[in-house]
mmCIF file of C-alpha atoms in Angstrom:
data_model
loop_
_atom_site.group_PDB
_atom_site.id
_atom_site.type_symbol
_atom_site.label_atom_id
_atom_site.label_comp_id
_atom_site.label_asym_id
_atom_site.label_seq_id
_atom_site.Cartn_x
_atom_site.Cartn_y
_atom_site.Cartn_z
ATOM 1 C CA LYS G 1 -65.998 -60.820 10.241
ATOM 2 C CA ILE G 2 -63.633 -58.093 11.040
ATOM 3 C CA GLN G 3 -65.791 -55.594 8.979
ATOM 4 C CA VAL G 4 -68.624 -56.761 11.121
ATOM 5 C CA GLN G 5 -66.764 -56.645 14.264
ATOM 6 C CA ASN G 6 -65.732 -52.534 13.388
ATOM 7 C CA HIS G 7 -69.163 -51.958 12.673
ATOM 8 C CA LEU G 8 -70.576 -53.370 15.722
ATOM 9 C CA ASN G 9 -67.854 -51.468 17.619
ATOM 10 C CA ARG G 10 -69.038 -48.050 15.750
ATOM 11 C CA LEU G 11 -72.475 -48.523 16.583
ATOM 12 C CA ASN G 12 -72.534 -50.153 20.166
ATOM 13 C CA LYS G 13 -71.413 -47.325 22.461
ATOM 14 C CA PRO G 14 -69.868 -48.226 25.884
ATOM 15 C CA PRO G 15 -73.029 -48.348 28.411
ATOM 16 C CA VAL G 16 -73.299 -47.005 31.794
ATOM 17 C CA LYS G 17 -75.937 -49.782 32.533
ATOM 18 C CA THR G 18 -77.471 -52.819 30.433
ATOM 19 C CA ILE G 19 -80.788 -54.040 30.740
ATOM 20 C CA GLN G 20 -81.973 -57.524 29.627
ATOM 21 C CA SER G 21 -85.392 -57.592 27.866
ATOM 22 C CA PRO G 22 -87.809 -60.412 28.029
ATOM 23 C CA ASP G 23 -87.734 -60.598 24.250
ATOM 24 C CA GLY G 24 -83.931 -61.250 23.881
ATOM 25 C CA ASP G 25 -83.120 -57.753 23.152
ATOM 26 C CA ILE G 26 -80.152 -56.129 25.263
ATOM 27 C CA ILE G 27 -80.863 -52.236 25.960
ATOM 28 C CA ASP G 28 -77.611 -50.436 26.592
ATOM 29 C CA CYS G 29 -77.981 -47.079 28.600
ATOM 30 C CA VAL G 30 -75.503 -44.933 27.009
ATOM 31 C CA HIS G 31 -74.434 -41.325 28.207
ATOM 32 C CA ILE G 32 -76.513 -38.987 25.978
ATOM 33 C CA SER G 33 -73.224 -37.278 24.583
ATOM 34 C CA HIS G 34 -71.869 -40.717 23.585
ATOM 35 C CA GLN G 35 -74.739 -41.651 21.310
ATOM 36 C CA PRO G 36 -74.230 -42.522 17.478
ATOM 37 C CA ALA G 37 -75.473 -39.041 16.328
ATOM 38 C CA PHE G 38 -72.219 -37.580 17.537
ATOM 39 C CA ASP G 39 -70.076 -39.499 15.106
ATOM 40 C CA HIS G 40 -71.411 -37.321 12.540
ATOM 41 C CA PRO G 41 -68.448 -34.750 11.407
ATOM 42 C CA PHE G 42 -71.166 -31.849 11.564
ATOM 43 C CA LEU G 43 -72.213 -32.645 14.918
ATOM 44 C CA LYS G 44 -68.812 -32.793 16.559
ATOM 45 C CA ASP G 45 -69.595 -29.287 18.546
ATOM 46 C CA HIS G 46 -73.244 -29.866 18.443
ATOM 47 C CA LYS G 47 -74.730 -28.774 21.833
ATOM 48 C CA VAL G 48 -77.698 -31.041 22.589
ATOM 49 C CA GLN G 49 -81.012 -29.175 22.799
ATOM 50 C CA MET G 50 -82.795 -30.819 25.615
ATOM 51 C CA ARG G 51 -86.175 -29.676 24.882
ATOM 52 C CA PRO G 52 -87.837 -27.970 21.912
ATOM 53 C CA SER G 53 -88.548 -24.234 21.774
ATOM 54 C CA TYR G 54 -91.818 -24.664 20.832
ATOM 55 C CA HIS G 55 -94.656 -27.408 20.606
ATOM 56 C CA PRO G 56 -97.331 -26.926 18.109
ATOM 57 C CA GLU G 57 -100.573 -25.363 19.466
ATOM 58 C CA GLY G 58 -103.587 -27.343 19.762
ATOM 59 C CA LEU G 59 -101.464 -30.531 20.785
ATOM 60 C CA PHE G 60 -103.919 -31.931 23.456
ATOM 61 C CA ASP G 61 -107.160 -30.828 21.926
ATOM 62 C CA GLU G 62 -107.965 -34.432 20.895
ATOM 63 C CA ASN G 63 -110.789 -34.507 18.502
ATOM 64 C CA LYS G 64 -114.007 -33.866 20.423
ATOM 65 C CA VAL G 65 -116.151 -36.845 20.169
ATOM 66 C CA SER G 66 -119.039 -37.347 22.285
ATOM 67 C CA ASP G 67 -118.975 -39.982 24.711
ATOM 68 C CA THR G 68 -121.836 -41.833 23.444
ATOM 69 C CA ASP G 69 -119.899 -42.793 20.487
ATOM 70 C CA THR G 70 -119.460 -46.386 21.320
ATOM 71 C CA GLU G 71 -116.991 -47.017 18.341
ATOM 72 C CA LYS G 72 -114.550 -44.495 19.961
ATOM 73 C CA PRO G 73 -111.237 -46.356 21.050
ATOM 74 C CA LYS G 74 -110.806 -45.938 24.810
ATOM 75 C CA GLN G 75 -108.034 -43.788 25.714
ATOM 76 C CA ARG G 76 -105.328 -46.440 26.891
ATOM 77 C CA SER G 77 -102.384 -44.317 26.557
ATOM 78 C CA ASN G 78 -100.874 -45.225 29.907
ATOM 79 C CA SER G 79 -100.927 -49.224 29.316
ATOM 80 C CA ILE G 80 -98.848 -49.165 26.186
ATOM 81 C CA THR G 81 -95.064 -49.237 27.017
ATOM 82 C CA GLN G 82 -91.993 -51.107 25.897
ATOM 83 C CA LEU G 83 -91.405 -54.734 26.793
ATOM 84 C CA TRP G 84 -87.746 -53.850 28.240
ATOM 85 C CA HIS G 85 -89.391 -51.754 30.779
ATOM 86 C CA ILE G 86 -90.360 -54.821 32.763
ATOM 87 C CA ASN G 87 -86.707 -55.295 33.785
ATOM 88 C CA GLY G 88 -85.471 -51.974 34.631
ATOM 89 C CA LYS G 89 -84.948 -48.168 33.112
ATOM 90 C CA CYS G 90 -81.945 -46.075 32.063
ATOM 91 C CA PRO G 91 -80.697 -43.650 34.445
ATOM 92 C CA GLN G 92 -81.079 -39.611 33.908
ATOM 93 C CA GLY G 93 -78.548 -38.460 31.610
ATOM 94 C CA THR G 94 -78.430 -41.640 29.358
ATOM 95 C CA ILE G 95 -80.618 -42.763 26.321
ATOM 96 C CA PRO G 96 -81.748 -46.338 25.853
ATOM 97 C CA ILE G 97 -80.149 -47.830 22.737
ATOM 98 C CA ARG G 98 -81.136 -51.518 21.352
ATOM 99 C CA ARG G 99 -77.744 -53.240 21.157
ATOM 100 C CA THR G 100 -76.952 -54.548 17.586
ATOM 101 C CA LYS G 101 -75.655 -58.141 17.517
ATOM 102 C CA GLU G 102 -73.498 -59.678 15.067
ATOM 103 C CA GLU G 103 -76.454 -61.780 13.711
ATOM 104 C CA ASP G 104 -78.363 -58.479 12.929
ATOM 105 C CA VAL G 105 -75.542 -57.166 10.690
ATOM 106 C CA LEU G 106 -75.036 -60.803 9.100
ATOM 107 C CA ARG G 107 -78.876 -61.045 7.948
ATOM 108 C CA ALA G 108 -78.064 -57.634 6.036
ATOM 109 C CA SER G 109 -77.156 -58.039 2.427
ATOM 110 C CA SER G 110 -73.719 -56.211 3.350
ATOM 111 C CA VAL G 111 -72.375 -54.261 6.340
ATOM 112 C CA LYS G 112 -72.837 -51.104 4.610
ATOM 113 C CA ARG G 113 -76.681 -51.697 3.956
ATOM 114 C CA TYR G 114 -77.557 -52.701 7.615
ATOM 115 C CA GLY G 115 -80.163 -50.769 8.881
ATOM 116 C CA LYS G 116 -81.116 -49.155 5.655
ATOM 117 C CA LYS G 117 -84.164 -49.672 3.422
ATOM 118 C CA LYS G 118 -83.444 -51.629 0.489
ATOM 119 C CA HIS G 119 -85.597 -49.921 -2.056
ATOM 120 C CA ARG G 120 -86.771 -46.691 -2.741
ATOM 121 C CA ALA G 121 -90.134 -47.590 -1.851
ATOM 122 C CA ILE G 122 -92.253 -44.742 -1.156
ATOM 123 C CA PRO G 123 -95.998 -44.571 -2.192
ATOM 124 C CA GLN G 124 -96.365 -42.282 -5.140
ATOM 125 C CA PRO G 125 -99.933 -41.310 -5.284
ATOM 126 C CA ARG G 126 -99.496 -39.469 -8.796
ATOM 127 C CA SER G 127 -97.458 -41.954 -10.490
ATOM 128 C CA ALA G 128 -98.549 -42.488 -14.014
ATOM 129 C CA ASP G 129 -98.030 -46.354 -14.147
ATOM 130 C CA PRO G 130 -99.145 -48.245 -11.311
ATOM 131 C CA ASP G 131 -96.990 -51.349 -12.404
ATOM 132 C CA LEU G 132 -93.793 -49.446 -11.702
ATOM 133 C CA THR G 133 -94.618 -48.684 -8.216
ATOM 134 C CA ASN G 134 -95.163 -52.568 -7.758
ATOM 135 C CA GLU G 135 -91.884 -53.524 -9.114
ATOM 136 C CA SER G 136 -90.035 -53.344 -5.915
ATOM 137 C CA GLY G 137 -92.667 -55.521 -4.344
ATOM 138 C CA HIS G 138 -93.424 -52.748 -1.926
ATOM 139 C CA GLN G 139 -97.451 -52.217 -1.557
ATOM 140 C CA HIS G 140 -98.946 -49.470 0.307
ATOM 141 C CA ALA G 141 -102.466 -48.257 1.475
ATOM 142 C CA ILE G 142 -102.012 -44.422 2.559
ATOM 143 C CA ALA G 143 -103.711 -41.227 2.862
ATOM 144 C CA TYR G 144 -101.995 -38.104 1.953
ATOM 145 C CA VAL G 145 -101.919 -34.404 1.475
ATOM 146 C CA GLU G 146 -99.936 -32.213 -0.894
ATOM 147 C CA GLY G 147 -99.761 -28.861 -2.466
ATOM 148 C CA ASP G 148 -98.950 -26.696 0.865
ATOM 149 C CA LYS G 149 -96.092 -26.131 2.968
ATOM 150 C CA TYR G 150 -96.437 -28.666 5.841
ATOM 151 C CA TYR G 151 -94.110 -28.562 9.248
ATOM 152 C CA GLY G 152 -95.317 -31.599 10.749
ATOM 153 C CA ALA G 153 -97.681 -34.319 11.155
ATOM 154 C CA LYS G 154 -99.286 -36.511 14.019
ATOM 155 C CA ALA G 155 -101.330 -39.640 14.057
ATOM 156 C CA THR G 156 -102.800 -42.245 16.587
ATOM 157 C CA ILE G 157 -101.826 -45.338 15.063
ATOM 158 C CA ASN G 158 -103.794 -48.883 16.188
ATOM 159 C CA VAL G 159 -100.789 -51.263 17.216
ATOM 160 C CA TRP G 160 -100.873 -54.947 15.768
ATOM 161 C CA GLU G 161 -98.524 -57.801 15.253
ATOM 162 C CA PRO G 162 -99.259 -58.840 11.405
ATOM 163 C CA LYS G 163 -98.236 -62.316 10.446
ATOM 164 C CA ILE G 164 -95.181 -62.175 8.243
ATOM 165 C CA GLN G 165 -95.199 -64.874 5.528
ATOM 166 C CA GLN G 166 -91.225 -64.746 4.723
ATOM 167 C CA PRO G 167 -88.281 -63.406 6.678
ATOM 168 C CA ASN G 168 -87.245 -60.838 3.828
ATOM 169 C CA GLU G 169 -90.868 -59.237 4.116
ATOM 170 C CA PHE G 170 -92.191 -56.884 6.532
ATOM 171 C CA SER G 171 -95.463 -54.918 7.377
ATOM 172 C CA LEU G 172 -95.560 -51.446 8.948
ATOM 173 C CA SER G 173 -97.774 -48.432 9.785
ATOM 174 C CA GLN G 174 -96.206 -45.003 9.762
ATOM 175 C CA LEU G 175 -96.498 -41.634 8.825
ATOM 176 C CA TRP G 176 -94.004 -39.934 6.003
ATOM 177 C CA ILE G 177 -92.895 -36.433 6.011
ATOM 178 C CA LEU G 178 -91.499 -35.777 2.506
ATOM 179 C CA GLY G 179 -89.902 -33.026 0.943
ATOM 180 C CA GLY G 180 -88.708 -32.522 -2.777
ATOM 181 C CA SER G 181 -89.797 -34.633 -5.748
ATOM 182 C CA PHE G 182 -89.637 -38.289 -5.895
ATOM 183 C CA GLY G 183 -86.280 -38.158 -7.828
ATOM 184 C CA GLU G 184 -82.812 -38.924 -6.376
ATOM 185 C CA ASP G 185 -82.851 -36.134 -3.895
ATOM 186 C CA LEU G 186 -86.090 -37.003 -2.023
ATOM 187 C CA ASN G 187 -86.150 -36.160 1.858
ATOM 188 C CA SER G 188 -88.192 -38.116 3.990
ATOM 189 C CA ILE G 189 -88.626 -38.413 7.586
ATOM 190 C CA GLU G 190 -90.535 -41.711 8.873
ATOM 191 C CA ALA G 191 -92.239 -42.887 12.126
ATOM 192 C CA GLY G 192 -94.580 -45.756 13.418
ATOM 193 C CA TRP G 193 -94.489 -49.300 14.169
ATOM 194 C CA GLN G 194 -93.010 -52.264 12.184
ATOM 195 C CA VAL G 195 -92.771 -56.142 12.154
ATOM 196 C CA SER G 196 -89.391 -56.867 10.281
ATOM 197 C CA PRO G 197 -87.756 -60.148 10.764
ATOM 198 C CA ASP G 198 -84.960 -59.180 8.647
ATOM 199 C CA LEU G 199 -83.995 -56.095 10.500
ATOM 200 C CA TYR G 200 -84.706 -57.424 14.109
ATOM 201 C CA GLY G 201 -84.411 -61.147 13.876
ATOM 202 C CA ASP G 202 -88.112 -62.021 15.070
ATOM 203 C CA ASN G 203 -91.470 -60.949 14.620
ATOM 204 C CA ASN G 204 -92.378 -58.504 17.434
ATOM 205 C CA THR G 205 -93.928 -55.270 16.620
ATOM 206 C CA ARG G 206 -91.639 -52.502 17.284
ATOM 207 C CA LEU G 207 -91.179 -48.576 17.297
ATOM 208 C CA PHE G 208 -89.218 -47.372 14.694
ATOM 209 C CA THR G 209 -88.137 -44.233 12.732
ATOM 210 C CA TYR G 210 -86.376 -43.694 9.370
ATOM 211 C CA TRP G 211 -84.590 -40.678 7.636
ATOM 212 C CA THR G 212 -82.923 -40.101 4.265
ATOM 213 C CA SER G 213 -82.297 -37.147 2.340
ATOM 214 C CA ASP G 214 -81.082 -38.784 -0.901
ATOM 215 C CA ALA G 215 -84.109 -41.113 -1.647
ATOM 216 C CA TYR G 216 -82.508 -44.236 0.410
ATOM 217 C CA GLN G 217 -79.281 -43.968 -1.476
ATOM 218 C CA ALA G 218 -76.465 -43.145 0.848
ATOM 219 C CA THR G 219 -77.909 -41.173 3.714
ATOM 220 C CA GLY G 220 -80.049 -42.184 6.498
ATOM 221 C CA CYS G 221 -81.114 -45.506 8.561
ATOM 222 C CA TYR G 222 -83.589 -46.765 11.031
ATOM 223 C CA ASN G 223 -83.617 -45.807 14.367
ATOM 224 C CA LEU G 224 -80.072 -45.038 15.757
ATOM 225 C CA LEU G 225 -78.173 -47.190 13.450
ATOM 226 C CA CYS G 226 -76.119 -44.277 11.692
ATOM 227 C CA SER G 227 -75.639 -40.623 13.004
ATOM 228 C CA GLY G 228 -78.316 -38.301 12.534
ATOM 229 C CA PHE G 229 -81.226 -38.543 15.030
ATOM 230 C CA ILE G 230 -80.294 -36.991 18.454
ATOM 231 C CA GLN G 231 -82.059 -38.890 21.193
ATOM 232 C CA ILE G 232 -82.761 -36.844 24.535
ATOM 233 C CA ASN G 233 -85.160 -39.381 26.045
ATOM 234 C CA SER G 234 -84.132 -41.908 28.587
ATOM 235 C CA GLU G 235 -87.431 -44.172 28.591
ATOM 236 C CA ILE G 236 -88.065 -44.990 25.059
ATOM 237 C CA ALA G 237 -85.846 -47.159 22.833
ATOM 238 C CA MET G 238 -85.971 -46.927 19.081
ATOM 239 C CA GLY G 239 -86.360 -50.171 17.638
ATOM 240 C CA ALA G 240 -87.661 -51.960 21.075
ATOM 241 C CA SER G 241 -90.811 -53.810 21.069
ATOM 242 C CA ILE G 242 -94.156 -52.304 21.976
ATOM 243 C CA SER G 243 -96.445 -54.083 24.472
ATOM 244 C CA PRO G 244 -99.221 -55.001 24.562
ATOM 245 C CA VAL G 245 -100.732 -54.989 21.058
ATOM 246 C CA SER G 246 -104.130 -55.163 19.928
ATOM 247 C CA ALA G 247 -105.960 -58.441 19.240
ATOM 248 C CA TYR G 248 -108.978 -59.314 17.057
ATOM 249 C CA ARG G 249 -112.269 -58.630 18.961
ATOM 250 C CA ASN G 250 -110.339 -57.872 21.967
ATOM 251 C CA SER G 251 -108.619 -54.972 23.637
ATOM 252 C CA GLN G 252 -107.313 -52.212 21.092
ATOM 253 C CA TYR G 253 -104.167 -50.511 21.615
ATOM 254 C CA ASP G 254 -102.625 -47.425 19.871
ATOM 255 C CA ILE G 255 -99.601 -45.193 19.771
ATOM 256 C CA SER G 256 -99.575 -41.524 19.177
ATOM 257 C CA ILE G 257 -96.830 -40.120 17.129
ATOM 258 C CA LEU G 258 -95.912 -36.333 16.346
ATOM 259 C CA VAL G 259 -93.283 -34.939 14.216
ATOM 260 C CA TRP G 260 -92.836 -31.339 13.846
ATOM 261 C CA LYS G 261 -90.275 -28.615 12.759
ATOM 262 C CA ASP G 262 -89.365 -26.299 15.850
ATOM 263 C CA PRO G 263 -89.866 -22.719 14.423
ATOM 264 C CA LYS G 264 -86.961 -21.245 16.119
ATOM 265 C CA GLU G 265 -84.296 -23.881 15.936
ATOM 266 C CA GLY G 266 -85.495 -25.711 12.531
ATOM 267 C CA HIS G 267 -84.681 -29.034 13.848
ATOM 268 C CA TRP G 268 -87.422 -31.981 13.416
ATOM 269 C CA TRP G 269 -88.721 -33.199 16.504
ATOM 270 C CA MET G 270 -90.527 -36.396 17.428
ATOM 271 C CA GLN G 271 -92.853 -37.008 20.429
ATOM 272 C CA PHE G 272 -94.181 -40.421 21.141
ATOM 273 C CA GLY G 273 -97.588 -40.512 23.031
ATOM 274 C CA ASN G 274 -98.295 -37.517 25.217
ATOM 275 C CA ASP G 275 -95.347 -37.668 27.633
ATOM 276 C CA TYR G 276 -92.189 -38.726 25.689
ATOM 277 C CA VAL G 277 -90.521 -35.978 23.456
ATOM 278 C CA LEU G 278 -87.829 -38.439 21.909
ATOM 279 C CA GLY G 279 -85.354 -36.111 20.299
ATOM 280 C CA TYR G 280 -84.860 -34.517 17.001
ATOM 281 C CA TRP G 281 -83.140 -34.951 13.391
ATOM 282 C CA PRO G 282 -81.100 -31.359 13.016
ATOM 283 C CA SER G 283 -82.139 -29.528 10.177
ATOM 284 C CA PHE G 284 -78.823 -29.623 8.263
ATOM 285 C CA LEU G 285 -79.295 -33.331 7.622
ATOM 286 C CA PHE G 286 -81.814 -32.377 4.760
ATOM 287 C CA SER G 287 -82.183 -30.107 1.733
ATOM 288 C CA TYR G 288 -85.909 -29.635 1.124
ATOM 289 C CA LEU G 289 -86.866 -30.503 4.865
ATOM 290 C CA ALA G 290 -84.571 -27.703 6.159
ATOM 291 C CA ASP G 291 -87.332 -25.498 4.913
ATOM 292 C CA SER G 292 -90.684 -27.449 4.915
ATOM 293 C CA ALA G 293 -92.324 -30.666 3.731
ATOM 294 C CA SER G 294 -94.375 -30.654 0.571
ATOM 295 C CA MET G 295 -96.271 -33.922 1.086
ATOM 296 C CA ILE G 296 -97.431 -35.710 4.259
ATOM 297 C CA GLU G 297 -98.414 -39.574 4.179
ATOM 298 C CA TRP G 298 -100.170 -41.726 6.594
ATOM 299 C CA GLY G 299 -100.663 -45.510 6.126
ATOM 300 C CA GLY G 300 -99.595 -49.200 5.722
ATOM 301 C CA GLU G 301 -96.747 -50.681 3.764
ATOM 302 C CA VAL G 302 -96.012 -54.540 3.159
ATOM 303 C CA VAL G 303 -93.234 -56.239 1.250
ATOM 304 C CA ASN G 304 -94.453 -58.861 -1.237
ATOM 305 C CA SER G 305 -91.891 -60.993 -2.498
ATOM 306 C CA GLU G 306 -93.858 -63.384 -4.802
ATOM 307 C CA PRO G 307 -93.265 -63.127 -8.167
ATOM 308 C CA ASP G 308 -95.558 -63.349 -11.278
ATOM 309 C CA GLY G 309 -98.485 -61.480 -9.708
ATOM 310 C CA HIS G 310 -99.043 -64.065 -6.850
ATOM 311 C CA HIS G 311 -99.376 -62.126 -3.364
ATOM 312 C CA THR G 312 -97.830 -62.944 0.071
ATOM 313 C CA SER G 313 -100.178 -63.738 2.956
ATOM 314 C CA THR G 314 -98.062 -60.956 4.870
ATOM 315 C CA GLN G 315 -100.713 -59.003 6.591
ATOM 316 C CA MET G 316 -101.042 -55.106 6.538
ATOM 317 C CA GLY G 317 -102.403 -53.699 10.058
ATOM 318 C CA SER G 318 -104.554 -56.263 11.151
ATOM 319 C CA GLY G 319 -104.832 -58.117 8.040
ATOM 320 C CA ARG G 320 -108.670 -57.176 7.728
ATOM 321 C CA PHE G 321 -110.619 -54.895 5.565
ATOM 322 C CA PRO G 322 -111.911 -51.353 6.711
ATOM 323 C CA GLU G 323 -115.493 -52.209 6.606
ATOM 324 C CA GLU G 324 -114.958 -54.811 9.435
ATOM 325 C CA GLY G 325 -114.650 -51.946 11.879
ATOM 326 C CA PHE G 326 -113.086 -51.082 15.111
ATOM 327 C CA GLY G 327 -111.683 -54.124 17.022
ATOM 328 C CA LYS G 328 -110.995 -55.893 13.798
ATOM 329 C CA SER G 329 -109.609 -53.621 11.232
ATOM 330 C CA SER G 330 -106.714 -51.537 12.138
ATOM 331 C CA TYR G 331 -107.057 -47.669 12.319
ATOM 332 C CA PHE G 332 -105.442 -44.407 12.012
ATOM 333 C CA ARG G 333 -107.278 -41.641 14.266
ATOM 334 C CA ASN G 334 -106.613 -38.043 14.787
ATOM 335 C CA ILE G 335 -104.411 -37.332 11.957
ATOM 336 C CA GLN G 336 -103.303 -33.770 11.808
ATOM 337 C CA VAL G 337 -100.921 -31.590 10.048
ATOM 338 C CA VAL G 338 -98.726 -28.790 11.474
ATOM 339 C CA ASP G 339 -99.139 -25.567 9.623
ATOM 340 C CA ASP G 340 -96.721 -22.507 9.093
ATOM 341 C CA SER G 341 -98.014 -20.757 12.186
ATOM 342 C CA ASN G 342 -97.404 -24.038 14.320
ATOM 343 C CA ASN G 343 -100.818 -24.891 14.772
ATOM 344 C CA LEU G 344 -102.113 -28.658 14.325
ATOM 345 C CA LYS G 345 -104.792 -28.826 12.170
ATOM 346 C CA ALA G 346 -106.966 -31.593 10.557
ATOM 347 C CA PRO G 347 -105.701 -32.084 6.899
ATOM 348 C CA LYS G 348 -107.348 -30.384 4.059
ATOM 349 C CA GLY G 349 -108.004 -32.237 0.736
ATOM 350 C CA LEU G 350 -106.950 -35.535 1.691
ATOM 351 C CA GLY G 351 -106.265 -38.264 -1.082
ATOM 352 C CA THR G 352 -105.967 -41.872 -0.769
ATOM 353 C CA PHE G 353 -103.977 -44.299 -2.593
ATOM 354 C CA THR G 354 -103.278 -48.033 -2.808
ATOM 355 C CA GLU G 355 -101.557 -50.169 -5.679
ATOM 356 C CA GLN G 356 -103.694 -53.121 -5.097
ATOM 357 C CA SER G 357 -107.064 -52.225 -3.270
ATOM 358 C CA LYS G 358 -108.557 -55.751 -3.529
ATOM 359 C CA LEU G 359 -105.782 -57.100 -1.468
ATOM 360 C CA LEU G 360 -105.115 -54.597 1.344
#
C-alpha cells in the first residue's frame, strides 16, 4: 500500500487546474516544467524545446485522390477530439496529464511493471519460426519497410472501439519506429490508439504512445507513466479517450499521427492531426534511434490469452476482414516515411506480415 502511494505521488504532479472527464478520468493540468519527464536525472537542466526546428517537407500534401473516388474517407479531422474537452481545457503553460488512480496501479502485476508492456511483443516479419512469435499470445497484422535509414513515419488511422473478450487482453492500431535488431537492445517508439482494460480500467479507445530502448525490459512506458517523453501541448492528453469513434456502415473517423526526428536537435517529435505538435522523446533516451530507425511498421495488434490454439474473440480494428471495404473494415491510409533529407515519401518495398492470416 505504501509502495503504491509513493508511486502515485511520483506520477501525479500537483495540478494548476483539474478537469473531470465524462468517462471518469481526471485530467490534471500540470505546469510544463513539473511534468514526469523531469524526474529523469539527465533532464535536470534540460531546456524545453517549445517547437521543432524543422517539420518534414511535404507534410500537408495529402495524397491527391480524385474527388470522384467515392471510397475516399471524408476529411473529418476537426470533429475528432478527446472526451475531457467537453468539461474544459488546460491553461497555457500547462500540459494535461491523465491522473493515475490507486486501482490503476493495483491492476498491474507489480508497482514496477505498471505502465509497461508485459512482453517483448513486436512483430518480427523475418522470424524463422512463426510458432515462436505466437508464444506470448500477441498477434499482429502489419505492413513494414526495412533496409534503409528512416527518420520518421506518418499514418492516418481509422479509429474503432474493438470488443475485448478478457480484461487482460487488448487491441490496438499503431505505428512502430524501430532501431537495432530484435535482441535485448531493441529501440522502439510507438504511437496510435488502443483499448486496454488492464491499463485504463475501461474499454474506451485511447490515444497512446510507448517507448523503450532495451526491448521492453527496464526502460520506457506508456504515455507519461515514466520520465522520458517531454510534452509541450496543452490540449491533447496522452492516454485520454478519443471521441467520436467509427461505427459499422456509419460515420468513419480517423486520426493522423506523425513521428519524426528533428534534423537539428535530433529529438523524436510527435504530431497528432494537422494542428497538435505534442512533444518529443529526447535522443539521449536511445542508442540506435539516436541516429535513425532501421524499420518502420504500421498495423494492428491483439493479445490472445486463450491456450491450445483456441482464439479470443477480441477484435483487431473493426473486427472485419479487408475485403469488406470502407465503412466496415478498419484502414490505414496515407502511410509515409521520412527520408534523410527530411522529406515525407511513400514507403518503397512494403512488406506485409501476420502470424495467423485466417483470423485477423
